Coordinates of C-alpha atoms and ligand atoms in Angstrom, one line a residue:
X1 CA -14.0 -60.5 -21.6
X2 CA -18.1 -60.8 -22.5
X3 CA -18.8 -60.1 -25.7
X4 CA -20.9 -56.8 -25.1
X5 CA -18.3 -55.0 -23.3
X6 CA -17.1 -52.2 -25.5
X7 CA -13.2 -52.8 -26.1
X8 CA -10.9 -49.9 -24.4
X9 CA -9.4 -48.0 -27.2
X10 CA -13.2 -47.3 -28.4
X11 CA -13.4 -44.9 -25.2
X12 CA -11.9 -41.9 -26.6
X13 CA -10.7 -38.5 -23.7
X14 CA -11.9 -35.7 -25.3
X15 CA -9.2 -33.6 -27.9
X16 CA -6.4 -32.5 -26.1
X17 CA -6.3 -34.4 -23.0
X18 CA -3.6 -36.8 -24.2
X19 CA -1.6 -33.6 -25.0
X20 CA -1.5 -33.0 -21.1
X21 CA 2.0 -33.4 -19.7
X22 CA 1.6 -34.1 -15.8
X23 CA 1.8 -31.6 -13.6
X24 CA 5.5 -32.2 -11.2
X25 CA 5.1 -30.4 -8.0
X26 CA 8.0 -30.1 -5.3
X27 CA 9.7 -33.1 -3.8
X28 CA 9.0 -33.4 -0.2
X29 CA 10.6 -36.6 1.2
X30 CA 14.7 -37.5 0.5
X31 CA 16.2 -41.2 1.3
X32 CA 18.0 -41.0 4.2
X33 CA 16.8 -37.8 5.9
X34 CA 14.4 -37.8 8.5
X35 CA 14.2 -34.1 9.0
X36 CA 13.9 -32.8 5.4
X37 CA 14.1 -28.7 4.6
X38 CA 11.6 -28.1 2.1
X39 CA 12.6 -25.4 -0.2
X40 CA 10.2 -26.6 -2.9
X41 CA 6.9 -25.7 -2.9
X42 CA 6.9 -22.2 -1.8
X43 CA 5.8 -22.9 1.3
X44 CA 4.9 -20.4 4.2
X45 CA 8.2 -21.3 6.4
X46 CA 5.7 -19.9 9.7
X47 CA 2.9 -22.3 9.0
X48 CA -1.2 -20.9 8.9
X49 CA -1.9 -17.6 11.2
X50 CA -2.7 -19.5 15.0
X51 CA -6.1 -17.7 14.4
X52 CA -6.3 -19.8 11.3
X53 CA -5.6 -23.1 12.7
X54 CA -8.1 -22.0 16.0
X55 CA -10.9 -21.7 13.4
X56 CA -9.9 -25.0 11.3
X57 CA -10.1 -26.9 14.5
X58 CA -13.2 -25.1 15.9
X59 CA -14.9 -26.7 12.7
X60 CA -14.4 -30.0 13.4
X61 CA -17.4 -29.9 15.4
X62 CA -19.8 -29.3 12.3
X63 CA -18.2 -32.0 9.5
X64 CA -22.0 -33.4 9.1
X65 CA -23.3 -30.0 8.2
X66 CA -23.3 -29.3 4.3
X67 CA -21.3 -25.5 4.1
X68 CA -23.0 -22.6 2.5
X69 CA -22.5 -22.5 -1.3
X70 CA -21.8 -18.5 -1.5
X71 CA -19.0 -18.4 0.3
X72 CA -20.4 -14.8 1.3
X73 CA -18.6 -14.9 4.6
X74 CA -15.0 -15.4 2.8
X75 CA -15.3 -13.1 0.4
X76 CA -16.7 -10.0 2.4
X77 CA -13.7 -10.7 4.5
X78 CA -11.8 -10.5 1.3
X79 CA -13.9 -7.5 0.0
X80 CA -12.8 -6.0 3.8
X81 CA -9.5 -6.0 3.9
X82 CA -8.4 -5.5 -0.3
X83 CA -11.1 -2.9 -0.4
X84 CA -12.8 -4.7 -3.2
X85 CA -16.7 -5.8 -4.1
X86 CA -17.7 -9.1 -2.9
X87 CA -20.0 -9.3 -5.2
X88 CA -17.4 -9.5 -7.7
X89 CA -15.0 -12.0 -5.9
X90 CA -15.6 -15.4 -6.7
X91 CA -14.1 -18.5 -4.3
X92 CA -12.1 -21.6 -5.2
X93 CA -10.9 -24.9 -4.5
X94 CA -6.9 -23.3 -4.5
X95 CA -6.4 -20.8 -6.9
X96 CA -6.0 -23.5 -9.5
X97 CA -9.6 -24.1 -9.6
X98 CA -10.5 -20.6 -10.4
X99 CA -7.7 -20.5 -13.3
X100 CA -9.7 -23.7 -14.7
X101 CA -13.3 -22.0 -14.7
X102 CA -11.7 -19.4 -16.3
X103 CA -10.1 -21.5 -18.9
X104 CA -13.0 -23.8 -18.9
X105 CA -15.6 -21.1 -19.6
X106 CA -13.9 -18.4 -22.3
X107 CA -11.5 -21.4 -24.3
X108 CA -12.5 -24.5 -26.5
X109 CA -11.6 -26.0 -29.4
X110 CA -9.7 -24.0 -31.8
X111 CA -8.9 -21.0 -29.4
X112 CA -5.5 -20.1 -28.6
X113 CA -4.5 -19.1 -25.1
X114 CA -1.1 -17.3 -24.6
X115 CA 1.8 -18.3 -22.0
X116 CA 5.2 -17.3 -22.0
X117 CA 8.4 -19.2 -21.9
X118 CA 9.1 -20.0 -18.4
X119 CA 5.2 -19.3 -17.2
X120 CA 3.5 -21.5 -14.7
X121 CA 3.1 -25.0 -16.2
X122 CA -0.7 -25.3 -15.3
X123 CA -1.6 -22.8 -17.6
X124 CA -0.9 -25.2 -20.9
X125 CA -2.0 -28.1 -18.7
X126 CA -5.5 -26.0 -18.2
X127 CA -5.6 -25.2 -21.8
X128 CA -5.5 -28.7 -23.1
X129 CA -7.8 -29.7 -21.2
X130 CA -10.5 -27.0 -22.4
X131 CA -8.9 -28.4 -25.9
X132 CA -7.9 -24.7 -27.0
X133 CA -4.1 -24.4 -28.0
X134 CA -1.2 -22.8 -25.6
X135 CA 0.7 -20.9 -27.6
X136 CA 4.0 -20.0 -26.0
X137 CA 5.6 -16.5 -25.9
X138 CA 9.3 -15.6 -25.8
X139 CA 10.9 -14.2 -22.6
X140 CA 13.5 -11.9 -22.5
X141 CA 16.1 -12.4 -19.8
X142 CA 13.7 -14.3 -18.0
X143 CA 11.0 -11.7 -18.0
X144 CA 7.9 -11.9 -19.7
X145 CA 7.8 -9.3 -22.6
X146 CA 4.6 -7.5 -23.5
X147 CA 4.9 -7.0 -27.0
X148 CA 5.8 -10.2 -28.0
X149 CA 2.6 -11.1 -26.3
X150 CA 0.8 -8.5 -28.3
X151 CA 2.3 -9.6 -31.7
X152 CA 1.3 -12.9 -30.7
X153 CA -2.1 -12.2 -30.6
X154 CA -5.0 -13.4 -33.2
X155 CA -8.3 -13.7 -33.8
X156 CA -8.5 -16.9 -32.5
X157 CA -6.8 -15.4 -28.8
X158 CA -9.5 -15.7 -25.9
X159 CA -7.3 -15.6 -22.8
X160 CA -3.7 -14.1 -21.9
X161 CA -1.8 -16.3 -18.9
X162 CA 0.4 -14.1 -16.6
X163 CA 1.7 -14.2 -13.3
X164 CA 2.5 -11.0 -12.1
X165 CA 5.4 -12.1 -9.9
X166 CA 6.5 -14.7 -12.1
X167 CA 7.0 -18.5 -10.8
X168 CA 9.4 -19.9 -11.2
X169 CA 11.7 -16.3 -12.4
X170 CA 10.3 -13.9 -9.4
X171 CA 10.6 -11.3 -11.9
X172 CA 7.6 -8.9 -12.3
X173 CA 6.1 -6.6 -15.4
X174 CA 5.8 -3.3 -14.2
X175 CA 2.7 -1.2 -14.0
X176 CA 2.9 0.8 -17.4
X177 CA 4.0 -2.7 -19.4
X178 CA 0.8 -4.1 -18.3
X179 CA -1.1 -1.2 -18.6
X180 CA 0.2 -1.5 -22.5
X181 CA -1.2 -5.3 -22.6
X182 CA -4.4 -4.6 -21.1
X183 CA -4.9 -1.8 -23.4
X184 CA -3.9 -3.6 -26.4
X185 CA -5.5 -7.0 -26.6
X186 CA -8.5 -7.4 -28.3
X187 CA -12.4 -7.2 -26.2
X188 CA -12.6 -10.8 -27.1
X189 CA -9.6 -11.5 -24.8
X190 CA -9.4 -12.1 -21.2
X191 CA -5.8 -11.1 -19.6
X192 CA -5.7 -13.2 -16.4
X193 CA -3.3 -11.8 -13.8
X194 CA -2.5 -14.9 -11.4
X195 CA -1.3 -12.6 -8.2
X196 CA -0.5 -16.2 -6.7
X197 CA 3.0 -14.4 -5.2
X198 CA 1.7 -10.5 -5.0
X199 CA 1.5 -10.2 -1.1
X200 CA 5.5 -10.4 -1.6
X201 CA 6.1 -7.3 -4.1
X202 CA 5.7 -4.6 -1.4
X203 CA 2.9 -2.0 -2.4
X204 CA 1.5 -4.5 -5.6
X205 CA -2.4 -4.7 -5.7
X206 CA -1.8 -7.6 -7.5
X207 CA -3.4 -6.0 -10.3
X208 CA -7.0 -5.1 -8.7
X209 CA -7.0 -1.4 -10.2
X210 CA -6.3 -2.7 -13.9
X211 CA -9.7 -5.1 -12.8
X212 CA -11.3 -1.7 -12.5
X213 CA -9.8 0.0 -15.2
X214 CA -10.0 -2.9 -18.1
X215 CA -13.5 -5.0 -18.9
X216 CA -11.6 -7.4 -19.8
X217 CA -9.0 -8.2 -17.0
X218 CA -9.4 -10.8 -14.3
X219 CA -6.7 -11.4 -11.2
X220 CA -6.5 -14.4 -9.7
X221 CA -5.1 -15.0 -5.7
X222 CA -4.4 -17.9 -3.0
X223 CA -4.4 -18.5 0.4
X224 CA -1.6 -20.8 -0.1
X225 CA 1.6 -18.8 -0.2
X226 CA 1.8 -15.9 2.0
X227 CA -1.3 -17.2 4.5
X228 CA 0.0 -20.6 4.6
X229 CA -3.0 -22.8 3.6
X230 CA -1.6 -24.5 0.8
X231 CA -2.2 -27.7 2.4
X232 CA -6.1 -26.5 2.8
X233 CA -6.4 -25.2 -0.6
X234 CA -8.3 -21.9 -1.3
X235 CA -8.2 -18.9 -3.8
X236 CA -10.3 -16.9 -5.5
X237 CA -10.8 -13.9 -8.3
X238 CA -11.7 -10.5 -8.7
X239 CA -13.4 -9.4 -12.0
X240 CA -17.0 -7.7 -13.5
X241 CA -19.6 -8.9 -12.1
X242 CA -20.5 -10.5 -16.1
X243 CA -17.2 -12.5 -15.3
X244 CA -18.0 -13.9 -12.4
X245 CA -21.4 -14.5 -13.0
X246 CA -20.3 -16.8 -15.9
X247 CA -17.5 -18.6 -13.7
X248 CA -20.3 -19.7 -10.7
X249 CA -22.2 -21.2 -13.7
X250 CA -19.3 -24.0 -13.8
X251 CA -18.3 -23.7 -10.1
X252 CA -19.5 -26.5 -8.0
X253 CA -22.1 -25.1 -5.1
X254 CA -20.0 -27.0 -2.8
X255 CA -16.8 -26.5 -3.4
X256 CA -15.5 -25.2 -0.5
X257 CA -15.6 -26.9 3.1
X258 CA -16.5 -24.9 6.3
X259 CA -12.7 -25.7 7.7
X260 CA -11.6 -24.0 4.7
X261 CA -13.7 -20.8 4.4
X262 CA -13.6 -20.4 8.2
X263 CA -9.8 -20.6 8.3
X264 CA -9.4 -18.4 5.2
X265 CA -11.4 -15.9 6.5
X266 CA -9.7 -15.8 9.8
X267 CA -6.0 -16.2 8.3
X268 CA -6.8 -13.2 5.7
X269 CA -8.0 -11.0 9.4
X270 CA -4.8 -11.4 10.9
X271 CA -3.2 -8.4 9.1
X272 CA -0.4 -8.7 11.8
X273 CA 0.4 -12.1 11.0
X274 CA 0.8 -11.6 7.1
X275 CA 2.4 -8.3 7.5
X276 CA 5.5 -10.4 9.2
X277 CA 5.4 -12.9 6.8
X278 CA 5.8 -10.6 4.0
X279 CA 8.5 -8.5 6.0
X280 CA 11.1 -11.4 7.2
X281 CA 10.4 -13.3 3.5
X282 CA 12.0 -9.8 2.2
X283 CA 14.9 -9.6 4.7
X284 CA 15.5 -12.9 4.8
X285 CA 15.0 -13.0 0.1
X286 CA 17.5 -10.2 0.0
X287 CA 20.0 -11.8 2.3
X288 CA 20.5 -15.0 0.3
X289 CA 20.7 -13.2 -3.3
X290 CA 23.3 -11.0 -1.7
X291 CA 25.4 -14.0 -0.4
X292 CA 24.7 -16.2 -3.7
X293 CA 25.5 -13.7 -5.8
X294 CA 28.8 -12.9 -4.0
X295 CA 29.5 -16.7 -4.9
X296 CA 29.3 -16.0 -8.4
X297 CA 25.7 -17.5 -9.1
X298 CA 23.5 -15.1 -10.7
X299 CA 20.2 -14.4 -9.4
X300 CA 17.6 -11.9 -10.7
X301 CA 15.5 -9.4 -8.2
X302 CA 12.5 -11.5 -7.0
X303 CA 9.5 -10.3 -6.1
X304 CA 8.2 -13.7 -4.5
X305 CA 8.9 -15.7 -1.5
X306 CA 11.6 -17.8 -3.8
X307 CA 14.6 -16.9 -5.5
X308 CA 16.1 -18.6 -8.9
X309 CA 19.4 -19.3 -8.3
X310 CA 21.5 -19.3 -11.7
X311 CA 24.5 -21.6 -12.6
X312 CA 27.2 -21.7 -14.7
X313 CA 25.5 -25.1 -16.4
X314 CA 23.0 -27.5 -16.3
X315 CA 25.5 -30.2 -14.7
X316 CA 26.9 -27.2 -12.4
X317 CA 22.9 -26.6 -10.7
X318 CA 22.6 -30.9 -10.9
X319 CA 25.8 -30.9 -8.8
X320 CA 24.2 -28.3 -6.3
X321 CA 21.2 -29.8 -6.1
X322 CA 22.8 -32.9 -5.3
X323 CA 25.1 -31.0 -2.4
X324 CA 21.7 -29.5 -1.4
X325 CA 20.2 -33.5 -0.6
X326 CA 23.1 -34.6 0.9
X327 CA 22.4 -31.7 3.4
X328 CA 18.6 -32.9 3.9
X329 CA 17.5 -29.7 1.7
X330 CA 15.2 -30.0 -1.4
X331 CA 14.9 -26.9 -3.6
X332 CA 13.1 -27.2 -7.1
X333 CA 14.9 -28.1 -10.4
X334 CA 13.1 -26.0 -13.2
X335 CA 14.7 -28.0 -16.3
X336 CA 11.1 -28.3 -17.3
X337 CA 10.7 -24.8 -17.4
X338 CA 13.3 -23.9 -19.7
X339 CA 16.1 -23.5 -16.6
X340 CA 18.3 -26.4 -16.6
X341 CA 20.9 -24.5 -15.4
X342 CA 18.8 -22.7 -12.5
X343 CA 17.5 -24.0 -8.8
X344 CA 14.4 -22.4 -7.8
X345 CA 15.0 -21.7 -4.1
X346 CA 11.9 -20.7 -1.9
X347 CA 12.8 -18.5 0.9
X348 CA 12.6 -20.2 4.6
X349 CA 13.4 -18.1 8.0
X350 CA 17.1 -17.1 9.2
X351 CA 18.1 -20.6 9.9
X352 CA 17.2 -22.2 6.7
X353 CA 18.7 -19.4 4.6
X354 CA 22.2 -19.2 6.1
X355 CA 21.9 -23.5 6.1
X356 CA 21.7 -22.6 2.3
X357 CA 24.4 -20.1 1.9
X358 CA 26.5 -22.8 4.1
X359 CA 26.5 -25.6 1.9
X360 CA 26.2 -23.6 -1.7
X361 CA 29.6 -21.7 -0.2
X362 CA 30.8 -25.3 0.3
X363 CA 29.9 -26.5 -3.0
X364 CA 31.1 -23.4 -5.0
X365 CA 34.5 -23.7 -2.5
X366 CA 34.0 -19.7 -1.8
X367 CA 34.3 -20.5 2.5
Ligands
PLP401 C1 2.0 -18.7 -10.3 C2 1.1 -19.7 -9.6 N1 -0.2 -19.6 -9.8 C3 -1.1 -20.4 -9.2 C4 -0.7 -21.3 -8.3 C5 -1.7 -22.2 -7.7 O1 -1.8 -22.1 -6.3 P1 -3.0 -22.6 -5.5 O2 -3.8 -23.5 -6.4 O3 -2.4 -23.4 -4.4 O4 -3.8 -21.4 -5.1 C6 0.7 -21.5 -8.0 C7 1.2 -22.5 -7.1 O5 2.3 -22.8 -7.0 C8 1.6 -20.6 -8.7 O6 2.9 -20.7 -8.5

């Protein structure tokens, strides 16, 4: 090595990088199985709206032209159909990258930022690498608990993490309990609701009005679950306009390809289309807890488009996720989450649900 190259451990990450444990998503491919049911992502089992994928391939035709950094189109269709203020919406690259300008811009070194037990692992992941500290709040029975958030609190708190339903519980905190958060954290905290999974709690804004109500509330959404673009990767936020000015300041101007604001804007038009998606993910949710729970595994009310199925053990939900493989199926251990004993389980159409209840009746010997 020449003298004048600087050696490797002198090249220091910044404070707290090194803290980050790697995000795990999903497993998606399985030895021996050519036609694998994914139960692991929380996937749209109907795929993007047709008008969706019509507009993604329609843009194929401009991939030389440079998209428009304001995303204005997107988010009056947004503004349209959630009856909110473009002007205070704000675009992202999933919405991951929205939860990281947040985190980025209110969180540095020294401030604490609040998750809960079983919260959504990229909100520790996001703090670290803003170097603030995640400080982890007790559940109770697998839902979040808004006191022990608020007695959690200190001077040094400058954003709340929840996701309102839950991943990977389903559970949700009901209107008045946040109500009772927002009220009580300090102006110099930001309570972000991540509404990643509202489209699936029938009649939930996702917390839009508490936006309205609170200065210092944000909500987060995504194109990925109930409009199927995961693949594509969009989201975006809703919050004062003070808010969002200060998130463009770290958003890249071109963050967002024309294939994905034109399909995002078309999939979030076809009201039809997310209407049914959001209607057979309930019928088809409540089915499965019914016949799970009549097997003797537990299984809390969910909210979302997945359900966490609860065992007797940590070797019992190994054992069933092992009969679930062997069956081409892949669902989503959560032991790193604080659930060894539990399978998250994300809710496909009729066929894939009953191919669940078949093989878990199997496995539990209840058929
Ligand atoms: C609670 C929650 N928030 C945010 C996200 C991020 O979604 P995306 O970046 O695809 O919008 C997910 C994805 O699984 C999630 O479960």
């Amino acid at each position: 090595m020449p003298e004048d190259r600087p050696r490797t451990d002198a090249i220091r990450p910044q404070p707290g990088i090194m803290e980050i444990a790697l995000y795990v998503s999903g497993e998606s491919k399985l030895a021996g199985h050519t036609d694998v049911l994914k139960l692991s992502s929380n996937e749209n089992p109907y795929g993007a709206s047709p008008k969706a994928q019509a507009a993604f391939a329609a843009a194929a035709g401009n991939l030389h032209r440079y998209p428009n950094t304001d995303h204005a189109g997107l988010r009056a269709a947004i503004g349209e159909i959630h009856g909110l203020d473009p002007d205070r919406i704000i675009c992202g690259v999933g919405s991951d990258e929205v939860l990281q300008f947040i985190t980025q811009s209110y969180a540095g070194p020294g401030d604490e930022v609040i998750t809960t037990e079983h919260g959504f692992s990229m909100y520790p992941i996001l703090a670290h690498a803003a170097g603030a500290v995640p400080v982890e709040v007790r559940e109770v029975g697998r839902r979040i608990d808004v006191d022990a958030i608020l007695a959690a609190v200190t001077e040094r708190t400058r954003i709340v993490f929840i996701a309102n339903p839950a991943n990977p519980t389903g559970t949700m905190v009901g209107e008045a309990a946040l109500h009772r958060l927002a009220a009580g954290l300090p102006e110099t905290a930001l309570l972000v609701l991540d509404g990643a999974y509202a489209e699936f709690a029938e009649g939930f804004d996702g917390g839009a009005s508490l936006v309205d109500t609170y200065p210092n509330v944000v909500m987060t959404r995504t194109f990925s679950k109930i409009h199927g673009l995961g693949g594509l990767r969009i989201g975006w936020g809703y919050a004062r306009r003070e808010v969002i000015d200060v998130l463009n300041r770290v958003r890249q101007p071109f963050n967002l390809s024309v294939a994905q604001m034109d399909a995002a804007e078309a999939a979030i038009r076809d009201v039809g289309f997310t209407r049914f998606c959001a209607t057979e993910n309930a019928k088809w949710r409540d089915f499965l807890r019914q016949a799970l729970v009549q097997m003797g595994i537990g299984c809390d009310e969910s909210f979302a488009n997945f359900i966490l199925a609860r065992f007797a053990s940590p070797e019992e939900a190994d054992a069933a996720d092992q009969a679930l493989k062997a069956d081409g199926i892949l669902v989503r251990k959560v032991a790193g989450y604080k659930l060894p004993n539990c399978l998250r389980i994300t809710i496909g159409d009729e066929d894939a649900c009953r191919r669940i209840i078949g093989v878990l009746a199997a496995f539990k010997g209840v058929r």
